[in-house]
PDB file of C-alpha atoms and ligand atoms in Angstrom:
ATOM      1  CA  UNK A   7     104.941 113.932 112.025  1.00 94.00           C
ATOM      2  CA  UNK A   8     107.736 115.431 109.808  1.00 96.00           C
ATOM      3  CA  UNK A   9     107.372 115.841 106.011  1.00 98.00           C
ATOM      4  CA  UNK A  10     109.965 113.918 104.197  1.00 98.00           C
ATOM      5  CA  UNK A  11     111.542 115.226 100.887  1.00 98.00           C
ATOM      6  CA  UNK A  12     113.882 112.639  99.745  1.00 98.00           C
ATOM      7  CA  UNK A  13     115.894 112.950  96.390  1.00 98.00           C
ATOM      8  CA  UNK A  14     117.048 109.711  94.777  1.00 98.00           C
ATOM      9  CA  UNK A  15     120.075 110.571  92.471  1.00 98.00           C
ATOM     10  CA  UNK A  16     120.212 107.171  91.081  1.00 97.00           C
ATOM     11  CA  UNK A  17     123.382 106.462  89.035  1.00 97.00           C
ATOM     12  CA  UNK A  18     124.094 110.122  88.257  1.00 97.00           C
ATOM     13  CA  UNK A  19     126.788 112.480  89.180  1.00 97.00           C
ATOM     14  CA  UNK A  20     130.526 111.776  89.687  1.00 97.00           C
ATOM     15  CA  UNK A  21     131.849 112.102  93.286  1.00 98.00           C
ATOM     16  CA  UNK A  22     132.936 115.615  92.420  1.00 98.00           C
ATOM     17  CA  UNK A  23     129.675 116.566  90.881  1.00 98.00           C
ATOM     18  CA  UNK A  24     127.734 115.103  93.832  1.00 98.00           C
ATOM     19  CA  UNK A  25     129.832 117.256  96.224  1.00 98.00           C
ATOM     20  CA  UNK A  26     129.159 120.427  94.176  1.00 98.00           C
ATOM     21  CA  UNK A  27     125.526 119.679  93.951  1.00 98.00           C
ATOM     22  CA  UNK A  28     125.262 119.092  97.677  1.00 98.00           C
ATOM     23  CA  UNK A  29     127.243 122.341  98.280  1.00 98.00           C
ATOM     24  CA  UNK A  30     124.586 124.207  96.201  1.00 97.00           C
ATOM     25  CA  UNK A  31     121.688 122.563  98.091  1.00 97.00           C
ATOM     26  CA  UNK A  32     123.240 123.230 101.636  1.00 97.00           C
ATOM     27  CA  UNK A  33     123.785 126.961 100.709  1.00 96.00           C
ATOM     28  CA  UNK A  34     120.137 127.333  99.861  1.00 95.00           C
ATOM     29  CA  UNK A  35     118.370 124.782 102.182  1.00 93.00           C
ATOM     30  CA  UNK A  36     116.895 126.356 105.305  1.00 90.00           C
ATOM     31  CA  UNK A  37     116.923 124.262 108.568  1.00 91.00           C
ATOM     32  CA  UNK A  38     113.264 123.508 108.868  1.00 93.00           C
ATOM     33  CA  UNK A  39     112.606 121.346 111.853  1.00 92.00           C
ATOM     34  CA  UNK A  40     109.453 119.876 110.462  1.00 96.00           C
ATOM     35  CA  UNK A  41     110.778 119.066 106.954  1.00 97.00           C
ATOM     36  CA  UNK A  42     113.306 116.181 106.815  1.00 98.00           C
ATOM     37  CA  UNK A  43     115.487 116.634 103.598  1.00 98.00           C
ATOM     38  CA  UNK A  44     117.383 113.511 102.477  1.00 98.00           C
ATOM     39  CA  UNK A  45     119.413 112.890  99.408  1.00 98.00           C
ATOM     40  CA  UNK A  46     120.598 109.605  98.063  1.00 98.00           C
ATOM     41  CA  UNK A  47     123.833 109.760  96.092  1.00 98.00           C
ATOM     42  CA  UNK A  48     125.785 106.851  94.535  1.00 97.00           C
ATOM     43  CA  UNK A  49     127.537 104.670  97.019  1.00 96.00           C
ATOM     44  CA  UNK A  50     130.871 106.038  95.734  1.00 96.00           C
ATOM     45  CA  UNK A  51     129.934 109.430  97.104  1.00 98.00           C
ATOM     46  CA  UNK A  52     128.544 108.655 100.439  1.00 98.00           C
ATOM     47  CA  UNK A  53     131.878 108.607 102.414  1.00 97.00           C
ATOM     48  CA  UNK A  54     132.728 112.186 101.326  1.00 98.00           C
ATOM     49  CA  UNK A  55     129.276 113.629 101.356  1.00 98.00           C
ATOM     50  CA  UNK A  56     128.759 112.302 104.912  1.00 98.00           C
ATOM     51  CA  UNK A  57     131.710 114.445 105.955  1.00 98.00           C
ATOM     52  CA  UNK A  58     130.443 117.419 103.946  1.00 98.00           C
ATOM     53  CA  UNK A  59     126.859 117.569 104.810  1.00 98.00           C
ATOM     54  CA  UNK A  60     125.163 119.415 107.531  1.00 96.00           C
ATOM     55  CA  UNK A  61     122.775 116.761 108.853  1.00 96.00           C
ATOM     56  CA  UNK A  62     120.562 119.293 110.459  1.00 95.00           C
ATOM     57  CA  UNK A  63     119.757 120.455 106.844  1.00 96.00           C
ATOM     58  CA  UNK A  64     120.353 117.509 104.620  1.00 97.00           C
ATOM     59  CA  UNK A  65     120.801 113.726 105.650  1.00 98.00           C
ATOM     60  CA  UNK A  66     121.850 110.949 103.363  1.00 98.00           C
ATOM     61  CA  UNK A  67     120.327 107.749 102.164  1.00 98.00           C
ATOM     62  CA  UNK A  68     121.831 104.647 100.594  1.00 98.00           C
ATOM     63  CA  UNK A  69     120.309 103.561  97.294  1.00 98.00           C
ATOM     64  CA  UNK A  70     121.279  99.818  97.896  1.00 97.00           C
ATOM     65  CA  UNK A  71     123.141  97.483 100.100  1.00 98.00           C
ATOM     66  CA  UNK A  72     123.599  93.736 100.932  1.00 97.00           C
ATOM     67  CA  UNK A  73     121.648  92.462 103.937  1.00 97.00           C
ATOM     68  CA  UNK A  74     124.476  90.469 105.615  1.00 96.00           C
ATOM     69  CA  UNK A  75     126.900  92.285 107.745  1.00 94.00           C
ATOM     70  CA  UNK A  76     130.232  90.868 106.579  1.00 93.00           C
ATOM     71  CA  UNK A  77     131.719  87.936 104.858  1.00 95.00           C
ATOM     72  CA  UNK A  78     132.569  86.317 101.571  1.00 97.00           C
ATOM     73  CA  UNK A  79     130.220  88.398  99.269  1.00 97.00           C
ATOM     74  CA  UNK A  80     132.509  89.850  96.676  1.00 97.00           C
ATOM     75  CA  UNK A  81     131.430  93.265  95.346  1.00 96.00           C
ATOM     76  CA  UNK A  82     128.773  93.876  97.958  1.00 97.00           C
ATOM     77  CA  UNK A  83     128.548  96.543 100.669  1.00 97.00           C
ATOM     78  CA  UNK A  84     126.616  95.785 103.846  1.00 97.00           C
ATOM     79  CA  UNK A  85     124.380  98.247 105.694  1.00 96.00           C
ATOM     80  CA  UNK A  86     126.622  97.823 108.661  1.00 95.00           C
ATOM     81  CA  UNK A  87     129.555  99.295 106.572  1.00 96.00           C
ATOM     82  CA  UNK A  88     127.200 102.149 105.735  1.00 97.00           C
ATOM     83  CA  UNK A  89     125.964 102.797 109.214  1.00 95.00           C
ATOM     84  CA  UNK A  90     127.990 105.835 110.073  1.00 95.00           C
ATOM     85  CA  UNK A  91     127.304 107.433 106.670  1.00 98.00           C
ATOM     86  CA  UNK A  92     123.631 107.410 106.259  1.00 98.00           C
ATOM     87  CA  UNK A  93     120.349 107.667 108.290  1.00 98.00           C
ATOM     88  CA  UNK A  94     118.177 106.075 105.584  1.00 98.00           C
ATOM     89  CA  UNK A  95     118.241 103.369 102.987  1.00 98.00           C
ATOM     90  CA  UNK A  96     116.011 102.870  99.976  1.00 98.00           C
ATOM     91  CA  UNK A  97     114.664  99.346  99.733  1.00 98.00           C
ATOM     92  CA  UNK A  98     112.633  97.536  97.034  1.00 97.00           C
ATOM     93  CA  UNK A  99     112.857 100.286  94.514  1.00 97.00           C
ATOM     94  CA  UNK A 100     111.163  99.155  91.351  1.00 94.00           C
ATOM     95  CA  UNK A 101     114.512  99.590  89.315  1.00 95.00           C
ATOM     96  CA  UNK A 102     115.990  97.026  91.774  1.00 96.00           C
ATOM     97  CA  UNK A 103     112.989  94.702  91.672  1.00 95.00           C
ATOM     98  CA  UNK A 104     112.654  94.679  87.906  1.00 94.00           C
ATOM     99  CA  UNK A 105     116.018  95.421  86.511  1.00 94.00           C
ATOM    100  CA  UNK A 106     118.202  93.679  89.032  1.00 96.00           C
ATOM    101  CA  UNK A 107     115.548  90.937  90.000  1.00 96.00           C
ATOM    102  CA  UNK A 108     115.469  91.557  93.658  1.00 96.00           C
ATOM    103  CA  UNK A 109     113.032  89.143  95.160  1.00 94.00           C
ATOM    104  CA  UNK A 110     110.574  89.725  98.002  1.00 93.00           C
ATOM    105  CA  UNK A 111     112.913  87.624 100.087  1.00 95.00           C
ATOM    106  CA  UNK A 112     115.879  89.866  99.394  1.00 96.00           C
ATOM    107  CA  UNK A 113     113.678  92.976 100.094  1.00 98.00           C
ATOM    108  CA  UNK A 114     112.427  91.803 103.486  1.00 97.00           C
ATOM    109  CA  UNK A 115     115.958  90.828 104.532  1.00 98.00           C
ATOM    110  CA  UNK A 116     117.148  94.313 103.596  1.00 98.00           C
ATOM    111  CA  UNK A 117     114.429  96.011 105.539  1.00 98.00           C
ATOM    112  CA  UNK A 118     115.245  93.922 108.580  1.00 98.00           C
ATOM    113  CA  UNK A 119     119.117  94.460 108.231  1.00 98.00           C
ATOM    114  CA  UNK A 120     118.529  98.219 107.935  1.00 98.00           C
ATOM    115  CA  UNK A 121     116.471  98.256 111.261  1.00 98.00           C
ATOM    116  CA  UNK A 122     118.968  96.003 112.995  1.00 96.00           C
ATOM    117  CA  UNK A 123     121.773  98.652 112.555  1.00 96.00           C
ATOM    118  CA  UNK A 124     119.401 101.606 113.426  1.00 97.00           C
ATOM    119  CA  UNK A 125     118.871 102.884 109.773  1.00 98.00           C
ATOM    120  CA  UNK A 126     115.423 103.916 108.581  1.00 98.00           C
ATOM    121  CA  UNK A 127     114.420 101.783 105.598  1.00 98.00           C
ATOM    122  CA  UNK A 128     112.397 103.426 102.819  1.00 98.00           C
ATOM    123  CA  UNK A 129     110.281 100.644 101.570  1.00 98.00           C
ATOM    124  CA  UNK A 130     109.186 101.238  97.971  1.00 98.00           C
ATOM    125  CA  UNK A 131     106.115  99.403  96.764  1.00 98.00           C
ATOM    126  CA  UNK A 132     103.996  99.993  93.564  1.00 97.00           C
ATOM    127  CA  UNK A 133     102.184  98.211  90.705  1.00 97.00           C
ATOM    128  CA  UNK A 134     103.346  97.927  87.153  1.00 95.00           C
ATOM    129  CA  UNK A 135     101.173  99.322  84.287  1.00 93.00           C
ATOM    130  CA  UNK A 136      99.983  95.853  83.322  1.00 95.00           C
ATOM    131  CA  UNK A 137      99.127  95.007  86.963  1.00 97.00           C
ATOM    132  CA  UNK A 138      97.012  98.147  87.229  1.00 96.00           C
ATOM    133  CA  UNK A 139      95.317  97.414  83.860  1.00 95.00           C
ATOM    134  CA  UNK A 140      94.422  93.923  85.111  1.00 97.00           C
ATOM    135  CA  UNK A 141      93.031  95.218  88.365  1.00 96.00           C
ATOM    136  CA  UNK A 142      95.768  93.798  90.516  1.00 97.00           C
ATOM    137  CA  UNK A 143      96.900  96.974  92.324  1.00 97.00           C
ATOM    138  CA  UNK A 144      95.442  96.169  95.613  1.00 97.00           C
ATOM    139  CA  UNK A 145      96.927  92.717  95.671  1.00 97.00           C
ATOM    140  CA  UNK A 146     100.361  93.818  94.539  1.00 98.00           C
ATOM    141  CA  UNK A 147     100.475  96.695  97.135  1.00 98.00           C
ATOM    142  CA  UNK A 148      99.395  94.125  99.905  1.00 97.00           C
ATOM    143  CA  UNK A 149     101.883  91.593  98.890  1.00 97.00           C
ATOM    144  CA  UNK A 150     104.790  93.959  98.603  1.00 97.00           C
ATOM    145  CA  UNK A 151     103.929  95.876 101.795  1.00 98.00           C
ATOM    146  CA  UNK A 152     103.390  92.882 104.043  1.00 97.00           C
ATOM    147  CA  UNK A 153     106.042  90.888 102.331  1.00 97.00           C
ATOM    148  CA  UNK A 154     108.626  93.679 102.807  1.00 97.00           C
ATOM    149  CA  UNK A 155     107.657  94.157 106.433  1.00 97.00           C
ATOM    150  CA  UNK A 156     107.340  90.368 107.350  1.00 96.00           C
ATOM    151  CA  UNK A 157     110.654  90.225 109.328  1.00 96.00           C
ATOM    152  CA  UNK A 158     109.913  93.407 111.233  1.00 96.00           C
ATOM    153  CA  UNK A 159     108.674  93.224 114.789  1.00 93.00           C
ATOM    154  CA  UNK A 160     105.233  94.991 115.427  1.00 90.00           C
ATOM    155  CA  UNK A 161     106.890  97.738 117.419  1.00 91.00           C
ATOM    156  CA  UNK A 162     109.416  98.587 114.667  1.00 96.00           C
ATOM    157  CA  UNK A 163     106.823  98.938 111.834  1.00 97.00           C
ATOM    158  CA  UNK A 164     106.431 102.610 112.407  1.00 95.00           C
ATOM    159  CA  UNK A 165     110.339 103.081 112.154  1.00 97.00           C
ATOM    160  CA  UNK A 166     110.005 102.158 108.520  1.00 98.00           C
ATOM    161  CA  UNK A 167     108.924 104.600 105.760  1.00 98.00           C
ATOM    162  CA  UNK A 168     106.613 103.331 102.985  1.00 98.00           C
ATOM    163  CA  UNK A 169     106.926 105.018  99.629  1.00 98.00           C
ATOM    164  CA  UNK A 170     104.207 104.293  97.017  1.00 98.00           C
ATOM    165  CA  UNK A 171     105.736 104.481  93.695  1.00 98.00           C
ATOM    166  CA  UNK A 172     103.606 103.171  90.833  1.00 97.00           C
ATOM    167  CA  UNK A 173     105.979 101.934  88.271  1.00 95.00           C
ATOM    168  CA  UNK A 174     104.140 103.378  85.341  1.00 94.00           C
ATOM    169  CA  UNK A 175     104.706 106.883  86.903  1.00 94.00           C
ATOM    170  CA  UNK A 176     108.431 106.651  87.419  1.00 93.00           C
ATOM    171  CA  UNK A 177     110.493 108.721  84.829  1.00 90.00           C
ATOM    172  CA  UNK A 178     113.662 107.734  82.995  1.00 86.00           C
ATOM    173  CA  UNK A 179     112.613 104.473  81.488  1.00 83.00           C
ATOM    174  CA  UNK A 180     112.375 105.301  77.781  1.00 74.00           C
ATOM    175  CA  UNK A 181     108.667 105.969  77.208  1.00 74.00           C
ATOM    176  CA  UNK A 182     107.116 108.921  78.770  1.00 80.00           C
ATOM    177  CA  UNK A 183     105.961 108.054  82.277  1.00 79.00           C
ATOM    178  CA  UNK A 184     102.175 108.782  83.078  1.00 90.00           C
ATOM    179  CA  UNK A 185     101.463 111.389  85.715  1.00 93.00           C
ATOM    180  CA  UNK A 186      99.530 109.740  88.632  1.00 94.00           C
ATOM    181  CA  UNK A 187      96.575 111.821  89.571  1.00 97.00           C
ATOM    182  CA  UNK A 188      96.236 112.840  93.220  1.00 97.00           C
ATOM    183  CA  UNK A 189      93.112 110.613  93.237  1.00 97.00           C
ATOM    184  CA  UNK A 190      95.097 107.708  92.136  1.00 96.00           C
ATOM    185  CA  UNK A 191      97.524 108.364  94.938  1.00 98.00           C
ATOM    186  CA  UNK A 192      94.908 108.992  97.532  1.00 98.00           C
ATOM    187  CA  UNK A 193      93.288 105.687  96.859  1.00 97.00           C
ATOM    188  CA  UNK A 194      96.518 103.805  97.182  1.00 98.00           C
ATOM    189  CA  UNK A 195      97.495 105.648 100.330  1.00 98.00           C
ATOM    190  CA  UNK A 196      94.033 104.720 101.818  1.00 98.00           C
ATOM    191  CA  UNK A 197      94.560 101.104 100.918  1.00 98.00           C
ATOM    192  CA  UNK A 198      98.157 101.012 102.354  1.00 98.00           C
ATOM    193  CA  UNK A 199      96.968 102.676 105.697  1.00 97.00           C
ATOM    194  CA  UNK A 200      94.084 100.248 105.879  1.00 97.00           C
ATOM    195  CA  UNK A 201      96.311  97.240 105.403  1.00 97.00           C
ATOM    196  CA  UNK A 202      98.721  98.683 108.058  1.00 97.00           C
ATOM    197  CA  UNK A 203      95.749  99.259 110.435  1.00 97.00           C
ATOM    198  CA  UNK A 204      94.337  95.867 109.920  1.00 96.00           C
ATOM    199  CA  UNK A 205      97.721  94.159 110.349  1.00 96.00           C
ATOM    200  CA  UNK A 206      99.389  96.272 113.065  1.00 96.00           C
ATOM    201  CA  UNK A 207      96.743  98.409 114.664  1.00 95.00           C
ATOM    202  CA  UNK A 208      95.550 102.042 114.264  1.00 95.00           C
ATOM    203  CA  UNK A 209      98.305 103.688 116.252  1.00 95.00           C
ATOM    204  CA  UNK A 210     101.145 101.996 114.071  1.00 96.00           C
ATOM    205  CA  UNK A 211      99.253 102.681 110.900  1.00 96.00           C
ATOM    206  CA  UNK A 212      99.046 106.346 111.699  1.00 96.00           C
ATOM    207  CA  UNK A 213     102.591 106.732 112.828  1.00 97.00           C
ATOM    208  CA  UNK A 214     104.072 105.124 109.717  1.00 97.00           C
ATOM    209  CA  UNK A 215     105.107 107.685 107.212  1.00 98.00           C
ATOM    210  CA  UNK A 216     103.750 107.344 103.715  1.00 98.00           C
ATOM    211  CA  UNK A 217     105.502 108.948 100.720  1.00 98.00           C
ATOM    212  CA  UNK A 218     104.519 109.345  97.138  1.00 98.00           C
ATOM    213  CA  UNK A 219     107.055 109.023  94.182  1.00 98.00           C
ATOM    214  CA  UNK A 220     106.615 109.266  90.492  1.00 97.00           C
ATOM    215  CA  UNK A 221     107.583 112.113  88.291  1.00 95.00           C
ATOM    216  CA  UNK A 222     107.110 114.586  91.076  1.00 97.00           C
ATOM    217  CA  UNK A 223     108.037 118.131  90.054  1.00 97.00           C
ATOM    218  CA  UNK A 224     107.684 121.553  91.529  1.00 98.00           C
ATOM    219  CA  UNK A 225     104.534 121.949  89.428  1.00 97.00           C
ATOM    220  CA  UNK A 226     102.763 118.862  90.885  1.00 97.00           C
ATOM    221  CA  UNK A 227     104.292 118.521  94.263  1.00 98.00           C
ATOM    222  CA  UNK A 228     101.643 120.399  96.098  1.00 98.00           C
ATOM    223  CA  UNK A 229      98.749 118.287  94.646  1.00 98.00           C
ATOM    224  CA  UNK A 230     100.254 115.236  96.360  1.00 98.00           C
ATOM    225  CA  UNK A 231     101.406 116.928  99.480  1.00 98.00           C
ATOM    226  CA  UNK A 232      97.956 118.154 100.059  1.00 97.00           C
ATOM    227  CA  UNK A 233      96.617 114.644 100.339  1.00 97.00           C
ATOM    228  CA  UNK A 234      95.578 113.715 103.895  1.00 94.00           C
ATOM    229  CA  UNK A 235      97.736 110.697 104.174  1.00 96.00           C
ATOM    230  CA  UNK A 236     100.851 112.140 102.451  1.00 97.00           C
ATOM    231  CA  UNK A 237     103.879 112.574 104.694  1.00 98.00           C
ATOM    232  CA  UNK A 238     106.292 113.367 101.799  1.00 98.00           C
ATOM    233  CA  UNK A 239     107.813 112.684  98.452  1.00 98.00           C
ATOM    234  CA  UNK A 240     110.462 110.448  96.902  1.00 98.00           C
ATOM    235  CA  UNK A 241     111.849 112.432  94.006  1.00 98.00           C
ATOM    236  CA  UNK A 242     114.048 111.093  91.154  1.00 97.00           C
ATOM    237  CA  UNK A 243     114.607 113.272  88.057  1.00 96.00           C
ATOM    238  CA  UNK A 244     113.577 116.506  89.713  1.00 97.00           C
ATOM    239  CA  UNK A 245     115.971 116.043  92.549  1.00 98.00           C
ATOM    240  CA  UNK A 246     118.886 116.339  89.981  1.00 98.00           C
ATOM    241  CA  UNK A 247     117.920 119.987  89.287  1.00 98.00           C
ATOM    242  CA  UNK A 248     118.759 122.092  92.189  1.00 97.00           C
ATOM    243  CA  UNK A 249     116.070 124.835  91.702  1.00 97.00           C
ATOM    244  CA  UNK A 250     113.489 122.246  91.378  1.00 98.00           C
ATOM    245  CA  UNK A 251     114.435 120.232  94.382  1.00 98.00           C
ATOM    246  CA  UNK A 252     114.645 123.410  96.445  1.00 98.00           C
ATOM    247  CA  UNK A 253     111.262 124.641  95.304  1.00 98.00           C
ATOM    248  CA  UNK A 254     109.728 121.288  96.233  1.00 98.00           C
ATOM    249  CA  UNK A 255     111.242 121.820  99.788  1.00 98.00           C
ATOM    250  CA  UNK A 256     109.682 125.275 100.068  1.00 97.00           C
ATOM    251  CA  UNK A 257     106.336 123.983  98.775  1.00 98.00           C
ATOM    252  CA  UNK A 258     106.395 121.257 101.480  1.00 98.00           C
ATOM    253  CA  UNK A 259     107.173 123.777 104.074  1.00 97.00           C
ATOM    254  CA  UNK A 260     104.269 126.030 102.912  1.00 97.00           C
ATOM    255  CA  UNK A 261     101.847 123.125 102.935  1.00 97.00           C
ATOM    256  CA  UNK A 262     102.947 122.039 106.327  1.00 96.00           C
ATOM    257  CA  UNK A 263     102.539 125.498 107.758  1.00 95.00           C
ATOM    258  CA  UNK A 264      99.087 125.989 106.195  1.00 94.00           C
ATOM    259  CA  UNK A 265      97.994 122.689 107.579  1.00 87.00           C
ATOM    260  CA  UNK A 266      99.309 123.292 110.994  1.00 85.00           C
TER     261      UNK A 266
HETATM  262  C1  PEP B   8     112.128 107.245  91.731  1.00 54.48           C
HETATM  263  O1  PEP B   8     113.040 106.783  91.073  1.00 54.48           O
HETATM  264  O2  PEP B   8     112.058 106.876  92.929  1.00 54.48           O
HETATM  265  C2  PEP B   8     111.329 108.258  91.140  1.00 54.48           C
HETATM  266  C3  PEP B   8     110.233 108.574  91.800  1.00 54.48           C
HETATM  267  O3  PEP B   8     111.731 108.778  90.157  1.00 54.48           O
HETATM  268  P1  PEP B   8     111.079 110.058  89.200  1.00 54.48           P
HETATM  269  O4  PEP B   8     110.817 111.154  90.241  1.00 54.48           O
HETATM  270  O5  PEP B   8     112.146 110.454  88.150  1.00 54.48           O
HETATM  271  O6  PEP B   8     109.854 109.445  88.537  1.00 54.48           O
END
């Protein structure tokens, strides 16, 4: 399986800045077949970046979309409208769940909509700090995982990517995020694989990519990438700094080669 390095630019960069940043990344990114590099710019920049990028090096992801294909939904953009622009779409990010009150119902409809048009959904799941404190992590992960995948047919499960993103480890929300220890992440990955295995079978569980996200930087990326179950990283803040993001790609390549 490939290693996925996915940068979530969130609501940063103008269209012009996004283009300059992508240009910088494209100049320095090597075309590694076993490392899938993806960036997720603002919706505004997707059209121009899709023409600019070299998809052999860097593919694009949408940060958000509406699950219906067309119709009277003022202000929304459907995944069908994004179909020619992106290969991936982030779904269920904690910022969408908790700031924009996206429900499990919305999230499962989006996962299904992305698959319907041939786009790989990156389903984000993760517990909040208080859920962790109250010992609810396993239940939350189970609910968000199975809830998000509930409209997906068994044979399509492994076409989804699952990103474990504990909310308490995500940066940019005022107070300093906590850094998840590799042991915390290992335990969550084990649990997610077990749930996938019990629900969809061993083969599907093993073929479904599992990513980690939460304050990943070049200084800690390796510690997560070395975990047995880790198939890549979803990176917010550090993906906005070109040398950091490029370093993480190189670290992923080195870890991949060492494990081959
Ligand atoms: C994210 O928003 O998906 C994320 C992981 O952000 P950060 O790396 O900044 O914590």
